[in-house]
Tab-separated table of C-alpha atoms in Angstrom:
chain	number	residue	atom	x	y	z
A	1	MET	CA	44.794	-3.329	19.745
A	2	ILE	CA	41.833	-3.559	22.124
A	3	TYR	CA	41.173	0.150	21.648
A	4	THR	CA	41.007	-0.331	17.879
A	5	ARG	CA	38.387	-3.076	18.224
A	6	LEU	CA	36.413	-1.055	20.752
A	7	PHE	CA	36.536	1.948	18.432
A	8	LEU	CA	35.246	-0.139	15.487
A	9	VAL	CA	32.407	-1.566	17.582
A	10	LEU	CA	31.396	1.921	18.754
A	11	VAL	CA	31.526	3.383	15.239
A	12	SER	CA	29.498	0.459	13.840
A	13	SER	CA	26.904	0.804	16.594
A	14	PHE	CA	26.669	4.542	16.021
A	15	CYS	CA	26.132	4.020	12.263
A	16	LEU	CA	23.385	1.468	12.888
A	17	ILE	CA	21.617	3.828	15.264
A	18	LEU	CA	22.030	6.807	12.952
A	19	PHE	CA	21.160	5.170	9.621
A	20	GLY	CA	19.137	2.116	10.687
A	21	CYS	CA	18.972	-1.189	8.865
A	22	GLY	CA	16.290	-0.442	6.273
A	23	GLY	CA	18.276	1.467	3.671
A	24	PRO	CA	18.623	5.188	3.113
A	25	ASP	CA	14.945	6.015	3.675
A	26	GLY	CA	14.510	3.630	6.603
A	27	GLY	CA	11.675	1.842	4.798
A	28	SER	CA	11.151	-1.296	2.831
A	29	SER	CA	12.698	-1.725	-0.602
A	30	ASN	CA	9.634	-3.757	-1.691
A	31	VAL	CA	6.783	-1.276	-2.024
A	32	LEU	CA	3.672	-1.311	-4.180
A	33	SER	CA	1.866	2.018	-4.324
A	34	GLY	CA	-0.622	3.824	-6.474
A	35	THR	CA	-3.793	5.861	-6.661
A	36	VAL	CA	-7.409	4.689	-6.688
A	37	SER	CA	-9.903	6.811	-8.589
A	38	VAL	CA	-13.396	6.505	-10.054
A	39	GLY	CA	-13.853	8.448	-13.269
A	40	GLY	CA	-10.662	10.377	-12.509
A	41	GLN	CA	-11.789	11.377	-8.989
A	42	PRO	CA	-9.585	10.078	-6.112
A	43	VAL	CA	-11.248	7.790	-3.583
A	44	LYS	CA	-10.312	8.362	0.058
A	45	GLU	CA	-10.619	5.991	3.022
A	46	LEU	CA	-10.702	2.909	0.828
A	47	ASN	CA	-9.077	-0.352	1.883
A	48	VAL	CA	-7.017	-1.741	-1.019
A	49	ILE	CA	-6.283	-5.467	-0.580
A	50	ALA	CA	-3.652	-7.249	-2.692
A	51	ILE	CA	-4.137	-11.033	-2.684
A	52	GLY	CA	-1.359	-13.351	-3.850
A	53	SER	CA	-0.722	-17.082	-3.719
A	54	THR	CA	1.500	-16.691	-0.632
A	55	GLY	CA	-0.567	-14.170	1.320
A	56	GLN	CA	-2.177	-10.780	1.233
A	57	VAL	CA	-1.504	-7.217	2.317
A	58	SER	CA	-3.737	-4.163	2.540
A	59	ALA	CA	-3.461	-0.389	2.737
A	60	LEU	CA	-5.832	2.523	3.256
A	61	THR	CA	-6.064	5.331	0.704
A	62	ASN	CA	-5.459	8.898	1.868
A	63	ALA	CA	-7.390	12.046	0.881
A	64	GLN	CA	-5.689	12.045	-2.542
A	65	GLY	CA	-6.614	8.387	-3.152
A	66	ARG	CA	-3.013	7.181	-2.686
A	67	TYR	CA	-2.092	3.882	-1.046
A	68	ARG	CA	1.249	2.289	-0.102
A	69	MET	CA	1.876	-1.407	0.641
A	70	GLU	CA	5.159	-2.625	2.081
A	71	ASN	CA	6.369	-6.137	1.246
A	72	PRO	CA	3.421	-7.341	-0.854
A	73	PRO	CA	3.499	-10.976	-1.995
A	74	LYS	CA	5.467	-11.456	-5.201
A	75	GLY	CA	3.771	-12.852	-8.285
A	76	ALA	CA	0.273	-12.431	-9.668
A	77	LEU	CA	-1.877	-10.260	-7.408
A	78	LYS	CA	-5.635	-9.786	-7.454
A	79	PHE	CA	-7.073	-6.629	-5.924
A	80	GLN	CA	-10.166	-6.194	-3.820
A	81	LEU	CA	-11.532	-2.817	-2.715
A	82	ALA	CA	-13.456	-2.255	0.507
A	83	SER	CA	-14.949	1.019	1.672
A	84	MET	CA	-14.195	2.025	5.239
A	85	ALA	CA	-17.457	4.014	5.368
A	86	PRO	CA	-20.412	2.397	7.123
A	87	PRO	CA	-22.867	0.660	4.785
A	88	PRO	CA	-25.968	2.590	3.710
A	89	PRO	CA	-29.299	1.828	5.356
A	90	PRO	CA	-31.374	-0.927	3.712
A	91	GLY	CA	-33.111	0.278	0.560
A	92	PHE	CA	-30.827	3.323	0.168
A	93	THR	CA	-28.562	3.537	-2.884
A	94	PRO	CA	-25.643	5.894	-2.205
A	95	SER	CA	-24.588	8.440	-4.805
A	96	ALA	CA	-21.240	10.167	-5.123
A	97	ARG	CA	-22.738	13.272	-3.496
A	98	SER	CA	-24.318	11.459	-0.509
A	99	ALA	CA	-21.205	9.344	0.130
A	100	GLY	CA	-18.914	12.381	0.086
A	101	GLY	CA	-16.985	11.127	-2.932
A	102	PRO	CA	-16.936	8.601	-5.760
A	103	VAL	CA	-18.782	5.338	-5.130
A	104	ILE	CA	-17.006	2.022	-5.771
A	105	PRO	CA	-19.210	-0.354	-7.785
A	106	PRO	CA	-20.019	-3.558	-5.822
A	107	LYS	CA	-18.188	-5.694	-8.411
A	108	TYR	CA	-14.824	-4.495	-7.013
A	109	THR	CA	-15.524	-5.742	-3.482
A	110	THR	CA	-14.597	-9.297	-4.528
A	111	PRO	CA	-11.164	-10.521	-5.686
A	112	ASP	CA	-12.445	-11.804	-9.055
A	113	ASN	CA	-13.150	-8.359	-10.500
A	114	GLY	CA	-10.453	-8.128	-13.187
A	115	LEU	CA	-8.040	-5.938	-11.210
A	116	SER	CA	-4.650	-7.671	-11.294
A	117	PHE	CA	-0.955	-6.849	-11.309
A	118	ASP	CA	2.196	-8.988	-11.587
A	119	TYR	CA	4.498	-7.814	-8.798
A	120	SER	CA	8.151	-8.811	-9.158
A	121	GLY	CA	9.568	-6.892	-6.198
A	122	GLY	CA	11.105	-3.466	-5.756
A	123	ASN	CA	9.226	-0.172	-5.894
A	124	LYS	CA	6.315	-0.494	-8.303
A	125	THR	CA	3.198	1.555	-9.067
A	126	PHE	CA	-0.259	0.160	-9.789
A	127	ASN	CA	-2.910	2.854	-10.342
A	128	ILE	CA	-6.544	1.776	-10.286
A	129	ASP	CA	-8.940	3.962	-12.284
A	130	ILE	CA	-12.469	2.645	-12.395
A	131	LYS	CA	-14.517	4.093	-15.266
Protein backbone atom coordinates (compact mmCIF):
# COMPACT_ATOMS: atom_id res chain seq x y z
CA MET A 1 0.00 0.00 0.00
CA ILE A 2 2.74 2.48 0.90
CA TYR A 3 4.66 1.48 -2.22
CA THR A 4 1.62 2.26 -4.37
CA ARG A 5 1.32 5.76 -2.91
CA LEU A 6 5.05 6.35 -3.24
CA PHE A 7 4.91 5.17 -6.85
CA LEU A 8 2.02 7.56 -7.63
CA VAL A 9 3.84 10.49 -6.03
CA LEU A 10 7.01 9.73 -8.02
CA VAL A 11 5.11 9.35 -11.30
CA SER A 12 3.19 12.60 -10.69
CA SER A 13 6.40 14.46 -9.85
CA PHE A 14 8.10 13.08 -12.94
CA CYS A 15 5.18 14.20 -15.16
CA LEU A 16 5.25 17.71 -13.69
CA ILE A 17 8.98 17.98 -14.30
CA LEU A 18 8.72 16.55 -17.81
CA PHE A 19 5.63 18.41 -19.04
CA GLY A 20 5.50 21.45 -16.73
CA CYS A 21 2.37 23.25 -15.61
CA GLY A 22 1.81 25.59 -18.55
CA GLY A 23 0.17 23.26 -21.06
CA PRO A 24 1.67 21.37 -23.97
CA ASP A 25 3.88 24.22 -25.19
CA GLY A 26 4.93 25.34 -21.72
CA GLY A 27 3.63 28.86 -22.39
CA SER A 28 0.61 30.92 -21.58
CA SER A 29 -2.77 30.11 -23.08
CA ASN A 30 -3.59 33.85 -23.18
CA VAL A 31 -1.44 35.33 -25.93
CA LEU A 32 -1.95 38.35 -28.15
CA SER A 33 0.42 38.51 -31.10
CA GLY A 34 0.70 40.17 -34.46
CA THR A 35 2.83 42.11 -36.89
CA VAL A 36 3.48 45.85 -37.06
CA SER A 37 4.12 47.35 -40.48
CA VAL A 38 4.12 50.75 -42.16
CA GLY A 39 2.93 50.66 -45.76
CA GLY A 40 3.40 46.88 -45.76
CA GLN A 41 7.01 47.06 -44.50
CA PRO A 42 7.66 45.35 -41.11
CA VAL A 43 8.91 47.57 -38.29
CA LYS A 44 11.63 46.09 -36.08
CA GLU A 45 12.67 47.08 -32.56
CA LEU A 46 9.36 48.75 -31.81
CA ASN A 47 7.77 48.63 -28.37
CA VAL A 48 4.08 47.72 -28.71
CA ILE A 49 2.10 48.66 -25.57
CA ALA A 50 -1.43 47.34 -24.96
CA ILE A 51 -3.32 49.43 -22.40
CA GLY A 52 -6.48 48.11 -20.76
CA SER A 53 -8.66 49.17 -17.85
CA THR A 54 -6.93 46.68 -15.52
CA GLY A 55 -3.32 47.20 -16.60
CA GLN A 56 -0.94 47.15 -19.51
CA VAL A 57 1.58 44.86 -21.15
CA SER A 58 4.24 45.48 -23.78
CA ALA A 59 6.36 43.55 -26.26
CA LEU A 60 9.21 44.32 -28.64
CA THR A 61 8.91 43.57 -32.35
CA ASN A 62 11.52 41.33 -33.97
CA ALA A 63 13.21 41.77 -37.37
CA GLN A 64 10.01 40.63 -39.13
CA GLY A 65 7.88 43.13 -37.18
CA ARG A 66 6.26 40.40 -35.04
CA TYR A 67 5.35 40.86 -31.38
CA ARG A 68 3.97 38.48 -28.72
CA MET A 69 2.28 39.47 -25.45
CA GLU A 70 1.50 36.93 -22.75
CA ASN A 71 -1.49 37.49 -20.47
CA PRO A 72 -2.66 40.87 -21.78
CA PRO A 73 -5.55 42.53 -19.92
CA LYS A 74 -8.94 41.34 -21.12
CA GLY A 75 -11.41 43.80 -22.59
CA ALA A 76 -10.95 46.88 -24.74
CA LEU A 77 -7.27 47.60 -25.40
CA LYS A 78 -5.68 50.74 -26.79
CA PHE A 79 -2.28 50.46 -28.43
CA GLN A 80 0.67 52.80 -28.22
CA LEU A 81 3.85 52.40 -30.27
CA ALA A 82 7.29 53.52 -29.10
CA SER A 83 10.50 53.28 -31.08
CA MET A 84 13.47 51.77 -29.27
CA ALA A 85 15.84 53.79 -31.49
CA PRO A 86 17.35 56.94 -30.01
CA PRO A 87 15.53 60.15 -30.96
CA PRO A 88 16.91 62.18 -33.87
CA PRO A 89 18.94 65.30 -33.17
CA PRO A 90 16.94 68.55 -32.84
CA GLY A 91 15.86 69.91 -36.22
CA PHE A 92 16.41 66.57 -38.01
CA THR A 93 13.40 64.79 -39.53
CA PRO A 94 14.15 61.08 -39.97
CA SER A 95 13.20 59.30 -43.18
CA ALA A 96 12.69 55.59 -43.70
CA ARG A 97 16.17 55.38 -45.26
CA SER A 98 17.99 57.26 -42.46
CA ALA A 99 16.18 55.35 -39.70
CA GLY A 100 16.98 51.97 -41.26
CA GLY A 101 13.32 51.14 -41.80
CA PRO A 102 9.79 52.52 -41.83
CA VAL A 103 9.15 55.53 -39.61
CA ILE A 104 6.20 55.48 -37.18
CA PRO A 105 4.18 58.71 -37.40
CA PRO A 106 4.19 60.63 -34.07
CA LYS A 107 0.41 60.22 -33.74
CA TYR A 108 0.89 56.55 -32.76
CA THR A 109 3.12 57.33 -29.78
CA THR A 110 0.05 58.19 -27.68
CA PRO A 111 -2.74 55.80 -26.63
CA ASP A 112 -5.52 57.87 -28.25
CA ASN A 113 -4.46 57.14 -31.83
CA GLY A 114 -7.34 54.93 -33.00
CA LEU A 115 -5.52 51.60 -32.62
CA SER A 116 -7.77 49.35 -30.52
CA PHE A 117 -8.67 45.70 -30.11
CA ASP A 118 -11.20 43.86 -27.91
CA TYR A 119 -9.30 40.99 -26.31
CA SER A 120 -11.44 38.21 -24.84
CA GLY A 121 -8.68 35.78 -23.89
CA GLY A 122 -7.02 32.85 -25.62
CA ASN A 123 -4.64 33.09 -28.56
CA LYS A 124 -5.57 36.09 -30.69
CA THR A 125 -3.89 38.05 -33.49
CA PHE A 126 -3.94 41.82 -33.91
CA ASN A 127 -1.91 43.05 -36.90
CA ILE A 128 -1.14 46.76 -37.09
CA ASP A 129 -0.58 48.15 -40.59
CA ILE A 130 -0.10 51.89 -40.69
CA LYS A 131 -0.72 53.38 -44.14
